[in-house]
Short mmCIF file of C-alpha atoms in Angstrom, two decimals:
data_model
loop_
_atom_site.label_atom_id
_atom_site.label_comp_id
_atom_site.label_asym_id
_atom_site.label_seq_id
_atom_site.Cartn_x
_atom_site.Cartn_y
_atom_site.Cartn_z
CA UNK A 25 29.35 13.98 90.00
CA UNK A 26 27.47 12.89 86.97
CA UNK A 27 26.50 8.96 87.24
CA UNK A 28 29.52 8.48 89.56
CA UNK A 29 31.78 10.29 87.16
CA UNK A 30 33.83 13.42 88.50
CA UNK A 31 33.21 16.60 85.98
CA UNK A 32 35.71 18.03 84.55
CA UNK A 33 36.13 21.17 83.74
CA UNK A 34 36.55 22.44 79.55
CA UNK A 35 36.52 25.32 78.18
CA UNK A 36 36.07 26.23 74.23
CA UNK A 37 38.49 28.54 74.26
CA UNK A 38 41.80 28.52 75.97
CA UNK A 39 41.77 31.16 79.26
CA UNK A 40 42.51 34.44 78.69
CA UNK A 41 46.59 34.58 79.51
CA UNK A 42 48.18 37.95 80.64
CA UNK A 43 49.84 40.19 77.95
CA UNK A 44 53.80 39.67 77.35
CA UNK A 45 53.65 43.28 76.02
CA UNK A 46 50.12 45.10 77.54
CA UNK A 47 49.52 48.42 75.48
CA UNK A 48 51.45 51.49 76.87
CA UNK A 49 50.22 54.93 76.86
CA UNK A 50 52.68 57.93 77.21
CA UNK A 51 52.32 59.85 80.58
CA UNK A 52 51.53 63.29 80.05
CA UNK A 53 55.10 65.28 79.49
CA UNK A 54 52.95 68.55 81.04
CA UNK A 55 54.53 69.85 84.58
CA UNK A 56 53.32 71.39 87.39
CA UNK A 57 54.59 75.01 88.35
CA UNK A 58 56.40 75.66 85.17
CA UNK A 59 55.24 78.30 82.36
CA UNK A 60 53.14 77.70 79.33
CA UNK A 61 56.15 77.76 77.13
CA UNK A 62 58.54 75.90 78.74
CA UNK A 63 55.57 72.96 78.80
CA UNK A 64 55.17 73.48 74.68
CA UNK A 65 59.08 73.45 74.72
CA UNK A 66 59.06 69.94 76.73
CA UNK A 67 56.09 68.49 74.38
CA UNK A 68 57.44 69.61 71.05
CA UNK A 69 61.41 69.27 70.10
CA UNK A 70 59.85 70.76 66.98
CA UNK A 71 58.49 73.91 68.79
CA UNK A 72 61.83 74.22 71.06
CA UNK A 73 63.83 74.43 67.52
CA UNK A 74 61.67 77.46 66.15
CA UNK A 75 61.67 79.33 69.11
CA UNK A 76 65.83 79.10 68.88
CA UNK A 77 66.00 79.94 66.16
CA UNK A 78 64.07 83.37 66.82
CA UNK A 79 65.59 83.75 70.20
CA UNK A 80 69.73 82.90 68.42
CA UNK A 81 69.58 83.78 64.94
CA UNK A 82 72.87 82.87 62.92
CA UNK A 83 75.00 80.68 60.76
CA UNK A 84 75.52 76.89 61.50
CA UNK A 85 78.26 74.88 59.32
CA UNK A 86 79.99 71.37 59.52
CA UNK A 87 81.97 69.05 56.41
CA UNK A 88 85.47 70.43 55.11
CA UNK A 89 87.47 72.94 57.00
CA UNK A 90 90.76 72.39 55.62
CA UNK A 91 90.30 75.74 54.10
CA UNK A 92 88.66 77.45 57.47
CA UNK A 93 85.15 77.71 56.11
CA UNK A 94 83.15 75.66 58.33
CA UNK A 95 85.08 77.16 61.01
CA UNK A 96 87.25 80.09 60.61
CA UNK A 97 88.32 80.26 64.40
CA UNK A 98 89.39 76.51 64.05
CA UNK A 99 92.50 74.13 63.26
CA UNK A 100 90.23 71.09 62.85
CA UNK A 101 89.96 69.77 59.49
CA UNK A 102 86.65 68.49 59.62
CA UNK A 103 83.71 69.60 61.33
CA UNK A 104 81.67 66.16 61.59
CA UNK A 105 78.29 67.83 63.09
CA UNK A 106 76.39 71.32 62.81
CA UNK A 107 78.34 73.97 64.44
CA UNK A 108 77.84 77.79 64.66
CA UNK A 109 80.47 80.49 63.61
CA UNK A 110 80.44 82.91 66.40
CA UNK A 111 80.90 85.83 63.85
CA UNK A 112 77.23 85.66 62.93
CA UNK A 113 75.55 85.54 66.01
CA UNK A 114 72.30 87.23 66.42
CA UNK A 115 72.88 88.20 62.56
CA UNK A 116 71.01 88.20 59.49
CA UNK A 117 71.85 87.35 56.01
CA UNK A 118 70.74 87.86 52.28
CA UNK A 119 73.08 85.18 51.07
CA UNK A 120 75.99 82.68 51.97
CA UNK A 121 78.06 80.25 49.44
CA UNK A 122 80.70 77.96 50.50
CA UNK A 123 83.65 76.52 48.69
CA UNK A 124 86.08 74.18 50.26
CA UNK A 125 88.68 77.16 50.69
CA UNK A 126 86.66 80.33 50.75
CA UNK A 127 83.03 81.48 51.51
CA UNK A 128 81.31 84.74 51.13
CA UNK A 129 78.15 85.68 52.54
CA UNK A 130 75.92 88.91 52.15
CA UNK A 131 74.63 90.76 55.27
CA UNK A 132 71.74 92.16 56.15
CA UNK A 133 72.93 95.72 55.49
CA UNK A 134 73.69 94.20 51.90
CA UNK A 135 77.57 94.63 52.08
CA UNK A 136 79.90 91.18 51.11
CA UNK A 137 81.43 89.36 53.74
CA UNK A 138 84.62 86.73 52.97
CA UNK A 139 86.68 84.69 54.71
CA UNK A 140 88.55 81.07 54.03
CA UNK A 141 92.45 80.49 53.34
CA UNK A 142 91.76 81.40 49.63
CA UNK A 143 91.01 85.03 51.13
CA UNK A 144 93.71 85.64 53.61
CA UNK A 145 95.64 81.83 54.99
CA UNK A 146 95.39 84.24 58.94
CA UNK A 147 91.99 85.20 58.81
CA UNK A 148 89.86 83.75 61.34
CA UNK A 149 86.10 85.73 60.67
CA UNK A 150 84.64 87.04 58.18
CA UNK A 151 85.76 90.51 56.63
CA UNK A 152 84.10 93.08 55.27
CA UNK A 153 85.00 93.31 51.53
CA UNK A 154 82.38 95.14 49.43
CA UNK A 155 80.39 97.49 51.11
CA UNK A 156 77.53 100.07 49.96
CA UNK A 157 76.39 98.12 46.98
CA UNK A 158 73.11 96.99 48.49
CA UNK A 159 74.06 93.44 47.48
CA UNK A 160 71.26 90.86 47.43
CA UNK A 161 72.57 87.43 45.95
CA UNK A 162 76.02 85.97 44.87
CA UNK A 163 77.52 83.10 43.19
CA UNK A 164 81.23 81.43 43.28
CA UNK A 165 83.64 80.79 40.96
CA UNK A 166 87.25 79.22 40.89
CA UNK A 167 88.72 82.59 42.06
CA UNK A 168 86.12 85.21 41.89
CA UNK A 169 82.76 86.07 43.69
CA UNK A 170 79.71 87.43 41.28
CA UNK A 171 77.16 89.60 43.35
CA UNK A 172 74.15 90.77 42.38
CA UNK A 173 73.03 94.72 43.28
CA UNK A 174 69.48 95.19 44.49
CA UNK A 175 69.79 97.78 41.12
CA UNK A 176 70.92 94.91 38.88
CA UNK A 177 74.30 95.36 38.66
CA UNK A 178 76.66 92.94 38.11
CA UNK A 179 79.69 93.11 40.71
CA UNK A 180 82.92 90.50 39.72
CA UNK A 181 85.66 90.61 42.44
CA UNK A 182 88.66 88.01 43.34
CA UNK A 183 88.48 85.52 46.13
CA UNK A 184 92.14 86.82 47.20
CA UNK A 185 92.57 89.64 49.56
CA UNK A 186 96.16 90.05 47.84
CA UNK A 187 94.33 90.81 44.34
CA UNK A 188 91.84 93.22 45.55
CA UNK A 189 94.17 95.31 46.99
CA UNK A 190 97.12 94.88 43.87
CA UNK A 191 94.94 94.66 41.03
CA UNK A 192 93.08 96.85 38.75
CA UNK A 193 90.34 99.07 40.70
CA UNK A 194 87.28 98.95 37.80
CA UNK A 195 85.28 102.12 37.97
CA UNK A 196 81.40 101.73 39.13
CA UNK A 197 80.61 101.49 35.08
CA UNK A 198 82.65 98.80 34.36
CA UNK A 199 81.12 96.71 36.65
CA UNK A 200 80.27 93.81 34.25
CA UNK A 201 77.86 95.64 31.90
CA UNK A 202 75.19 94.83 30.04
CA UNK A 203 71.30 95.35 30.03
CA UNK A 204 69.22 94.06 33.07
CA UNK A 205 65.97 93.74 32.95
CA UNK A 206 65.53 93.13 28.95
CA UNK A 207 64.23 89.17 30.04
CA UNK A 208 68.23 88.28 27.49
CA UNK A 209 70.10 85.76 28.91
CA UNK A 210 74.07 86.28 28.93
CA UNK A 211 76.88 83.80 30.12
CA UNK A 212 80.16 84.90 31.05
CA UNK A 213 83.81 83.56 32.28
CA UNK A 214 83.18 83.56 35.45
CA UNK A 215 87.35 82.18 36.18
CA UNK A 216 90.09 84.20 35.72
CA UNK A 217 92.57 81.21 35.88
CA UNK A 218 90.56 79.52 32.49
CA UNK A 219 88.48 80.27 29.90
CA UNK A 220 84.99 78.07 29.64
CA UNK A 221 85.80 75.16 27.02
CA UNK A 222 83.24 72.57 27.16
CA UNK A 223 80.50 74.65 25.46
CA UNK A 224 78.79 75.72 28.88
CA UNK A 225 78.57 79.20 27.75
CA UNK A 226 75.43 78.31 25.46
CA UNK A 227 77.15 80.57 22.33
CA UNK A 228 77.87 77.74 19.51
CA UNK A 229 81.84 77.72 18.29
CA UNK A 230 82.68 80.64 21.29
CA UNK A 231 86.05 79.70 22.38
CA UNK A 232 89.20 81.84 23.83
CA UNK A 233 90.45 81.93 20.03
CA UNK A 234 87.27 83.22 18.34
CA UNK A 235 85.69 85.35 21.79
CA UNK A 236 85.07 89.06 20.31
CA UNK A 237 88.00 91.42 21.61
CA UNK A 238 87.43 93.10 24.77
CA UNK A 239 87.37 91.75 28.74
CA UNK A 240 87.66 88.07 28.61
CA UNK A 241 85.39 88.19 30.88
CA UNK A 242 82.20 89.93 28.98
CA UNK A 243 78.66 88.69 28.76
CA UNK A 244 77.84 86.88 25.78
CA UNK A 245 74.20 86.62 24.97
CA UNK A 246 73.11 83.24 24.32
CA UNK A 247 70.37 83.53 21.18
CA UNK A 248 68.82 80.34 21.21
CA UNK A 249 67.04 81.40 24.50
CA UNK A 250 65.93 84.84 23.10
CA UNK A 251 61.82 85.04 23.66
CA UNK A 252 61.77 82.50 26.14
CA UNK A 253 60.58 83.94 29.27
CA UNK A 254 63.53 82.23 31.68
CA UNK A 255 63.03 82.39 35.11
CA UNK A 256 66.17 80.85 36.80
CA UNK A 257 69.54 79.70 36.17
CA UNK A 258 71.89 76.52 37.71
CA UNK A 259 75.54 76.24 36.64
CA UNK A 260 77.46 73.08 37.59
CA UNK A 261 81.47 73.19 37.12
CA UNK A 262 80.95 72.20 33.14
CA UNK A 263 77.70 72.71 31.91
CA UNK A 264 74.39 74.93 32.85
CA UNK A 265 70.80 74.88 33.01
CA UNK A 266 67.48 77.24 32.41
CA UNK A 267 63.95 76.98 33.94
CA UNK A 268 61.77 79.29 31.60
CA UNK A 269 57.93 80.38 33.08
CA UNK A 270 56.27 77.67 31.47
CA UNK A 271 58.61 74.87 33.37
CA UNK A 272 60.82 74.44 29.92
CA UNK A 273 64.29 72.99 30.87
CA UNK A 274 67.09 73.62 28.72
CA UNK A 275 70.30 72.25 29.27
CA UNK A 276 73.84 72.41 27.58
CA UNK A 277 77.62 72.31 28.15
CA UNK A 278 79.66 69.05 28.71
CA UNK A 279 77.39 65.72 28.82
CA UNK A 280 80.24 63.26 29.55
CA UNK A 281 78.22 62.18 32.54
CA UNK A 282 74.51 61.93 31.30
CA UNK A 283 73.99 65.50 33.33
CA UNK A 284 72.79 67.08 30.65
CA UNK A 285 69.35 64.51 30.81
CA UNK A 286 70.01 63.12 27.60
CA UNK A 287 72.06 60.16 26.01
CA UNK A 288 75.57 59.94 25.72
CA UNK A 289 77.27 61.25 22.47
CA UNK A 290 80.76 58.98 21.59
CA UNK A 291 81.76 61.27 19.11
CA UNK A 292 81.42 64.66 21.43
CA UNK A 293 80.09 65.10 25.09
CA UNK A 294 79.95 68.95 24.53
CA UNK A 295 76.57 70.59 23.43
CA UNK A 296 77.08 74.15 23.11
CA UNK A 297 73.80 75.25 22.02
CA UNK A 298 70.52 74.83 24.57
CA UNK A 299 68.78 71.64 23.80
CA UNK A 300 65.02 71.12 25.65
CA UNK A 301 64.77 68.75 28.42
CA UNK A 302 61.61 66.55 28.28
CA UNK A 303 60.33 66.52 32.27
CA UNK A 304 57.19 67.17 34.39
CA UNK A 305 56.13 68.52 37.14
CA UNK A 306 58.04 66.40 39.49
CA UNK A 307 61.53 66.34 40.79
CA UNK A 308 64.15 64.55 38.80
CA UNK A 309 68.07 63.85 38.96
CA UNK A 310 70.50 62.85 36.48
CA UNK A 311 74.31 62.59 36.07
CA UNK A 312 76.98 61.03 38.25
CA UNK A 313 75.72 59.10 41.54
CA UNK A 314 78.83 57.36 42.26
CA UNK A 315 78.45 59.25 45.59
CA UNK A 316 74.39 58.82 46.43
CA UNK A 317 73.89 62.22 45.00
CA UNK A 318 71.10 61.10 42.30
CA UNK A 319 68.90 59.72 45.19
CA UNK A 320 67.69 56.51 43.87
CA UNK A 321 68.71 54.52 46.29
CA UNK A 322 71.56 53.43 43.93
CA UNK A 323 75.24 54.03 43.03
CA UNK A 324 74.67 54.71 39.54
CA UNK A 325 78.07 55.98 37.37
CA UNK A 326 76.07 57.39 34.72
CA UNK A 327 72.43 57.96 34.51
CA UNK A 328 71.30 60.08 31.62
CA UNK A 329 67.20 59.72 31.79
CA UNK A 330 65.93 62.10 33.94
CA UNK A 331 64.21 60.35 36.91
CA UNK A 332 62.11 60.46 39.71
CA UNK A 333 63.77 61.03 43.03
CA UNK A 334 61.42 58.36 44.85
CA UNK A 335 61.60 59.67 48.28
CA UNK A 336 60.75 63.09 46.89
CA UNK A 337 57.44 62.12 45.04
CA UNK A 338 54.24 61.32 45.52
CA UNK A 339 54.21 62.45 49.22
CA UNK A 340 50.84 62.95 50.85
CA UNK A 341 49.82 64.84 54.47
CA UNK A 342 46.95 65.02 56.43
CA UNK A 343 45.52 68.35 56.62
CA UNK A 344 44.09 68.77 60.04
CA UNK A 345 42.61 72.18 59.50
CA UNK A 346 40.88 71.38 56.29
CA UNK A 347 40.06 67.79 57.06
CA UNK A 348 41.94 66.25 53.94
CA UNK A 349 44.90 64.76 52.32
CA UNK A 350 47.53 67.27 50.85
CA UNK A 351 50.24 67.13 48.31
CA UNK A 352 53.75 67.39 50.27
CA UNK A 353 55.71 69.37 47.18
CA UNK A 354 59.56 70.32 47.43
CA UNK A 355 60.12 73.64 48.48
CA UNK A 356 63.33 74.25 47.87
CA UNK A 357 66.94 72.53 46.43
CA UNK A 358 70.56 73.40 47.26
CA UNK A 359 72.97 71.11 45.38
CA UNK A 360 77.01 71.05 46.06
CA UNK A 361 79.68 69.59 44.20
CA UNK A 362 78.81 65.84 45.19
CA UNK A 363 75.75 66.19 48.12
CA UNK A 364 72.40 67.94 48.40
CA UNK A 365 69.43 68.65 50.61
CA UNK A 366 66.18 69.32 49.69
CA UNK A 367 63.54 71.42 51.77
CA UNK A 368 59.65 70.34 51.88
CA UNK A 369 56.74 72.53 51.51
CA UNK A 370 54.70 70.32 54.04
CA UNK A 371 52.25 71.90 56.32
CA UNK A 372 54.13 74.37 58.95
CA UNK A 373 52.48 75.93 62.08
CA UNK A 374 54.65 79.08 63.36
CA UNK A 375 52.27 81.44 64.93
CA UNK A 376 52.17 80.26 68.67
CA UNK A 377 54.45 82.90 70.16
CA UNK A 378 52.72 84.00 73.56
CA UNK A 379 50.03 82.77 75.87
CA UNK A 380 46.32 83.18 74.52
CA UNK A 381 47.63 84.78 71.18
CA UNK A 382 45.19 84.23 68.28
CA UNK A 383 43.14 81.90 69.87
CA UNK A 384 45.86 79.06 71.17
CA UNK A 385 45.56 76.23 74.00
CA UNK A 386 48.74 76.37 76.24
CA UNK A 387 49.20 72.76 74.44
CA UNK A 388 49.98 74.08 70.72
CA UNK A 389 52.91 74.51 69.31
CA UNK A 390 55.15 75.20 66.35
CA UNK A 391 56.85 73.17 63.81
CA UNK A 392 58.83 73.90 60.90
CA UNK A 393 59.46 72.20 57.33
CA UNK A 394 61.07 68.75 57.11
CA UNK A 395 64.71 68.65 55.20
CA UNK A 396 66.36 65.91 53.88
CA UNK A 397 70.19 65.13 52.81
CA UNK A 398 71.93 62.66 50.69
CA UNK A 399 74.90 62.29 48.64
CA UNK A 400 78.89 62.31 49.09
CA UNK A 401 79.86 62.64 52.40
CA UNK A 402 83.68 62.26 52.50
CA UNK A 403 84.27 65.37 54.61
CA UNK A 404 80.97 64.93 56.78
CA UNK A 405 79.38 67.24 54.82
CA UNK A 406 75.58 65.58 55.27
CA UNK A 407 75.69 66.65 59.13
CA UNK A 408 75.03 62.67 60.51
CA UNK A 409 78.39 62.66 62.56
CA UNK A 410 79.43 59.79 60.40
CA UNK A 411 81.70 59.73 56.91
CA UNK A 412 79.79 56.96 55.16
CA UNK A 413 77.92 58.36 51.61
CA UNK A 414 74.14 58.01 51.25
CA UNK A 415 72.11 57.20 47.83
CA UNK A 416 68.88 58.18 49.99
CA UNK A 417 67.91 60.95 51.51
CA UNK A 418 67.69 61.34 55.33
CA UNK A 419 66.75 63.32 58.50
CA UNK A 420 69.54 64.75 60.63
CA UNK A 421 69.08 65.52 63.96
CA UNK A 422 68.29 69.41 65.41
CA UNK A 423 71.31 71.34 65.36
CA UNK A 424 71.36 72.82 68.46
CA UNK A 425 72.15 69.42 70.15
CA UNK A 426 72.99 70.27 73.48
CA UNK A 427 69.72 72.61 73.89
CA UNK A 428 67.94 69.17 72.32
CA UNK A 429 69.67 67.71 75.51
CA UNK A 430 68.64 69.48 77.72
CA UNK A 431 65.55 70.15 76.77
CA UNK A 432 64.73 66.25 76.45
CA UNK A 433 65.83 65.88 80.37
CA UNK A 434 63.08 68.06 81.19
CA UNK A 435 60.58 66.48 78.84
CA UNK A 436 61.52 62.58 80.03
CA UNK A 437 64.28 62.26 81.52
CA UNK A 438 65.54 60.37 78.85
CA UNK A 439 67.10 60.53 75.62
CA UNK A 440 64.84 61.00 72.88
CA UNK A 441 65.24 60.51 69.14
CA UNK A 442 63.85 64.25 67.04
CA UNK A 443 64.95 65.78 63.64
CA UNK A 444 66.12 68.65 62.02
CA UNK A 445 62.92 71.39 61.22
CA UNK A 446 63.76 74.18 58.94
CA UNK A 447 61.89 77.13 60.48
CA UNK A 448 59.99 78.64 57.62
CA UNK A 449 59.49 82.53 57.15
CA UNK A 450 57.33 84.30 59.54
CA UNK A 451 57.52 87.72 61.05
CA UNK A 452 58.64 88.29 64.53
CA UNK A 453 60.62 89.76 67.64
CA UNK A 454 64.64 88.16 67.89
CA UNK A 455 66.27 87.10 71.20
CA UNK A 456 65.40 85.73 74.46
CA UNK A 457 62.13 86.04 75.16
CA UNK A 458 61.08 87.85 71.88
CA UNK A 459 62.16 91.29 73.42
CA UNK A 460 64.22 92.27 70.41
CA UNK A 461 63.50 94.01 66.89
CA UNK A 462 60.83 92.81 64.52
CA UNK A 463 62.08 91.51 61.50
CA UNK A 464 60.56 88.92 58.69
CA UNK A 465 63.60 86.33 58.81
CA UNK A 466 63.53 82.38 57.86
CA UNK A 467 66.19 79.40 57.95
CA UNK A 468 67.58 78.18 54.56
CA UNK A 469 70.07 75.71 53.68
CA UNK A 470 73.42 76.38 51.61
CA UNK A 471 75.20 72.99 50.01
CA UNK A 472 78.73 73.94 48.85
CA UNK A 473 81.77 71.82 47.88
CA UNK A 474 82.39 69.71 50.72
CA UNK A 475 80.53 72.15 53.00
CA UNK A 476 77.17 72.75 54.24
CA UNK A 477 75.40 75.47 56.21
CA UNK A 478 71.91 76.33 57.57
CA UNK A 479 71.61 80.21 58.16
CA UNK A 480 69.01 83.05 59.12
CA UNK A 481 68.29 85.40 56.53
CA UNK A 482 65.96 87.87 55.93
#
C-alpha cells in the first residue's frame, strides 16, 4: 500500500504477447541409412533433374499432335505436358525440328531421321531417311528438309516418303551447289509448292518471272551482304534476318507486321534488299504479339521498335565462388511460329557426380540453367498443362514429373513446388548409376509450329 492506496501495477510497454506466426525453420531433409546421393537427390529437385538426364538421355515433346509429332505412337491430338517418344531413349542427337505435321531429327551417327503424317499418315517412329552424310544441322520448309553435311554440303530432300521414293534421285554433285566456306551469303526456295514472293530472298526485283534459268531452287547470292563477316542466319515464314561478327542486324523480306524492326511502309510492306537494324547488346522482340510472343507483358498487334524483353534484361546473380554480383545473360533462343523459350547463361554447378570427387561435401549438388516460355499456346505448346497464351515468360515444372513425385515423397512427404533446369554441357558416363559410355552431351530446347521439345544432344 502506498498512504492507504493499493498499487497498481503499469507497465510502459504492453507485455510481450505470443507470436500468431513464430518463425519456422526447415527440418533437415538429410536421412539416416540412405546413400550420399539419394540425400543430394532429396535436397535438390535441381540435382535429381541432372542426374536424369545423364542416367535417361532422350527426346521429350508436348503441344500439337494432330500430325503425330509430339507423339508418333499416339491418337491424341494434343499432348498438354512434356512427354518422351520412346524411339529416342537412351539416344543422342545433333539436331531436331518440328512442324505441326512432320519432324526430322539428326542422330548421333549423323544420319536424318523423319516421321509425322506429312512423311508416311502409318508411321508411328521415326525412320531412317538419309544416311552416311555425316549430317550436323537442318532446317524445315513447307515440304522439304535442308541438312547441313559436316563437309558443307547442302542436302534438299521432300518431307513425303511417296516423293523420295518416285521422284528424281539427284546425284551427290547436285546436291544444292555452291561455294562453302567463301564467308557469301546465298538464299534459296526452300518450297517446292511456291516460289518466295515477298522479297525474303534479299536479291532486289528476283521473282519466279525474272529468276536466272536453271533449278528453281538455286542459291542466289545476296550482294548487299558481300564483306560483311555474317555469323548466323533466322528465317521466319516471310522475311529473314543476319547477325554479322560485329553484332550488325540486317533484316528484310515482308514488314506487314513491324517484324522487320522498323516502321510500317503503306505503300509496300516488302523490303527486298538488307536494311541495318539499329540494336544493342540486349535482347529485343518485334512483330506480331497478338499471342504473348513479343514478351512485354502485352498483347501488342503490331510493334515495329525493337524492344527490350523486360524479364530478359538487366538480370543480376550472386556469385558465391567469387564473392560478387554477376550479369545473368541469355544463352540461347528457339522461336516457333507463335511461342518461344529462351535459355539463361546463369551460374550452373554440374560436377558433383560421386562421393568425395574434386573436393565435394556429401551436401552439394548440381543445378542446371533456368528456361523460360511465353507466347501462343493454343495447342499446349508452352508445357504448363493449361491452353491459356502468355505475354510473359514463365517457369514450367521438371519434366520428368512422376520421378519429381516421387522423389519429393522422400524429401517431405509432401508436394513440393520446383522448375524446369536445362542441364548444361558437361562430360560424363550415361545410364543408371553412370556405368555407361562417356560422352560430352547437353539438353537444348527446340520451339516448332505448335510443338515443342527438349532433347539430349551431343
Amino acid at each position: 500500500m502506498n498512504n492507504g492506496n493499493f498499487l497498481r501495477q503499469t507497465h510502459a510497454e504492453a507485455p510481450p504477447q505470443e507470436e500468431d506466426n513464430p518463425l519456422l525453420f526447415e527440418e533437415s531433409r538429410k536421412k539416416a541409412g540412405v546413400s550420399t546421393e539419394e540425400n543430394r537427390d532429396m535436397i535438390s529437385s535441381q540435382h535429381h533433374q541432372v542426374k536424369k538426364s545423364w542416367e535417361n538421355p532422350g527426346v521429350y515433346a508436348w503441344g500439337s499432335n494432330t500430325g503425330r509429332v509430339a507423339a508418333p505412337g499416339s491418337t491424341d491430338n494434343v499432348v498438354k505436358t512434356p512427354r518422351r517418344i520412346p524411339f529416342f531413349d537412351g539416344k543422342l542427337l545433333r539436331d531436331i525440328k518440328l512442324d505441326r505435321n512432320f519432324a526430322a531429327a539428326i542422330d548421333e551417327n549423323g544420319d536424318l531421321l523423319q516421321w509425322g503424317v506429312a512423311y508416311a499418315p502409318d508411321t508411328k517412329e521415326p525412320v531412317s531417311t538419309l544416311k552416311g552424310k555425316n549430317l550436323t544441322s537442318l532446317v524445315l520448309s513447307k515440304d522439304r528438309i535442308l541438312a547441313l553435311g559436316n563437309n558443307g554440303t547442302v542436302y534438299s530432300i521432300p518431307v513425303s516418303a511417296d516423293e523420295q521414293q518416285s521422284g528424281t534421285k539427284p546425284s551427290e554433285a547436285s546436291w544444292v551447289p555452291f561455294w562453302s566456306g567463301s564467308r557469301r551469303v546465298f538464299s534459296t526456295a526452300s518450297a517446292s509448292d511456291s516460289f518466295p514472293s515477298r522479297g525474303q530472298l534479299g536479291v532486289p526485283g528476283l521473282t519466279w518471272n525474272t529468276r536466272p534459268a536453271g533449278s528453281f531452287d538455286q542459291p542466289h547470292e545476296i550482294s548487299t551482304l558481300r564483306g560483311f563477316p555474317v555469323k548466323k542466319i533466322a528465317c521466319g515464314d516471310y522475311h529473314s534476318l543476319a547477325l554479322d561478327a560485329e553484332g550488325r542486324v540486317f533484316t528484310w523480306g515482308d514488314n506487314a507486321s513491324g517484324q522487320l524492326g522498323f516502321d510500317y511502309n503503306a505503300d509496300s510492306s516488302i523490303v527486298d534488299a538488307p536494311s541495318l537494324l539499329a540494336t544493342g547488346p540486349d535482347t529485343f522482340a518485334f512483330g506480331s504479339g497478338i499471342t504473348g510472343s513479343l514478351a512485354n507483358n502485352r498483347w501488342t498487334h503490331v510493334q515495329s521498335t525493337p524492344t527490350r524483353i523486360p524479364a530478359l534484361s538487366g538480370l543480376f546473380e550472386y556469385d558465391e565462388v567469387n564473392n560478387t554480383s554477376v550479369p545473368i545473360r541469355l544463352a540461347h533462343l528457339s522461336v516457333g511460329s507463335t511461342h518461344a523459350a529462351a535459355v539463361m547463361a546463369n551460374i550452373t554447378k554440374v560436377d558433383v557426380q560421386s562421393t568425395g570427387s574434386g573436393g565435394h561435401t556429401d551436401d552439394d549438388t548440381n543445378w542446371g540453367a533456368d528456361v523460360v516460355f511465353w507466347g501462343g499456346n493454343e495447342h499446349y505448346q508452352l508445357g504448363t498443362g493449361r491452353r491459356n497464351n502468355l505475354n510473359n515468360p514463365t517457369y514450367l515444372q521438371p519434366l520428368d514429373r512422376e520421378a519429381e513425385v516421387v522423389r519429393a515423397k522422400k524429401s517431405s512427404g509432401a508436394k513440393e513446388e520446383h522448375r524446369f533446369h536445362v542441364t548444361p554441357r558437361s562430360t560424363v558416363r550415361l545410364g543408371e548409376g553412370g556405368k555407361g559410355r562417356k560422352v560430352s552431351v547437353e539438353q537444348r530446347v527446340e520451339c516448332g509450329r505448335g510443338v515443342t521439345s527438349v532433347y539430349s544432344g551431343t
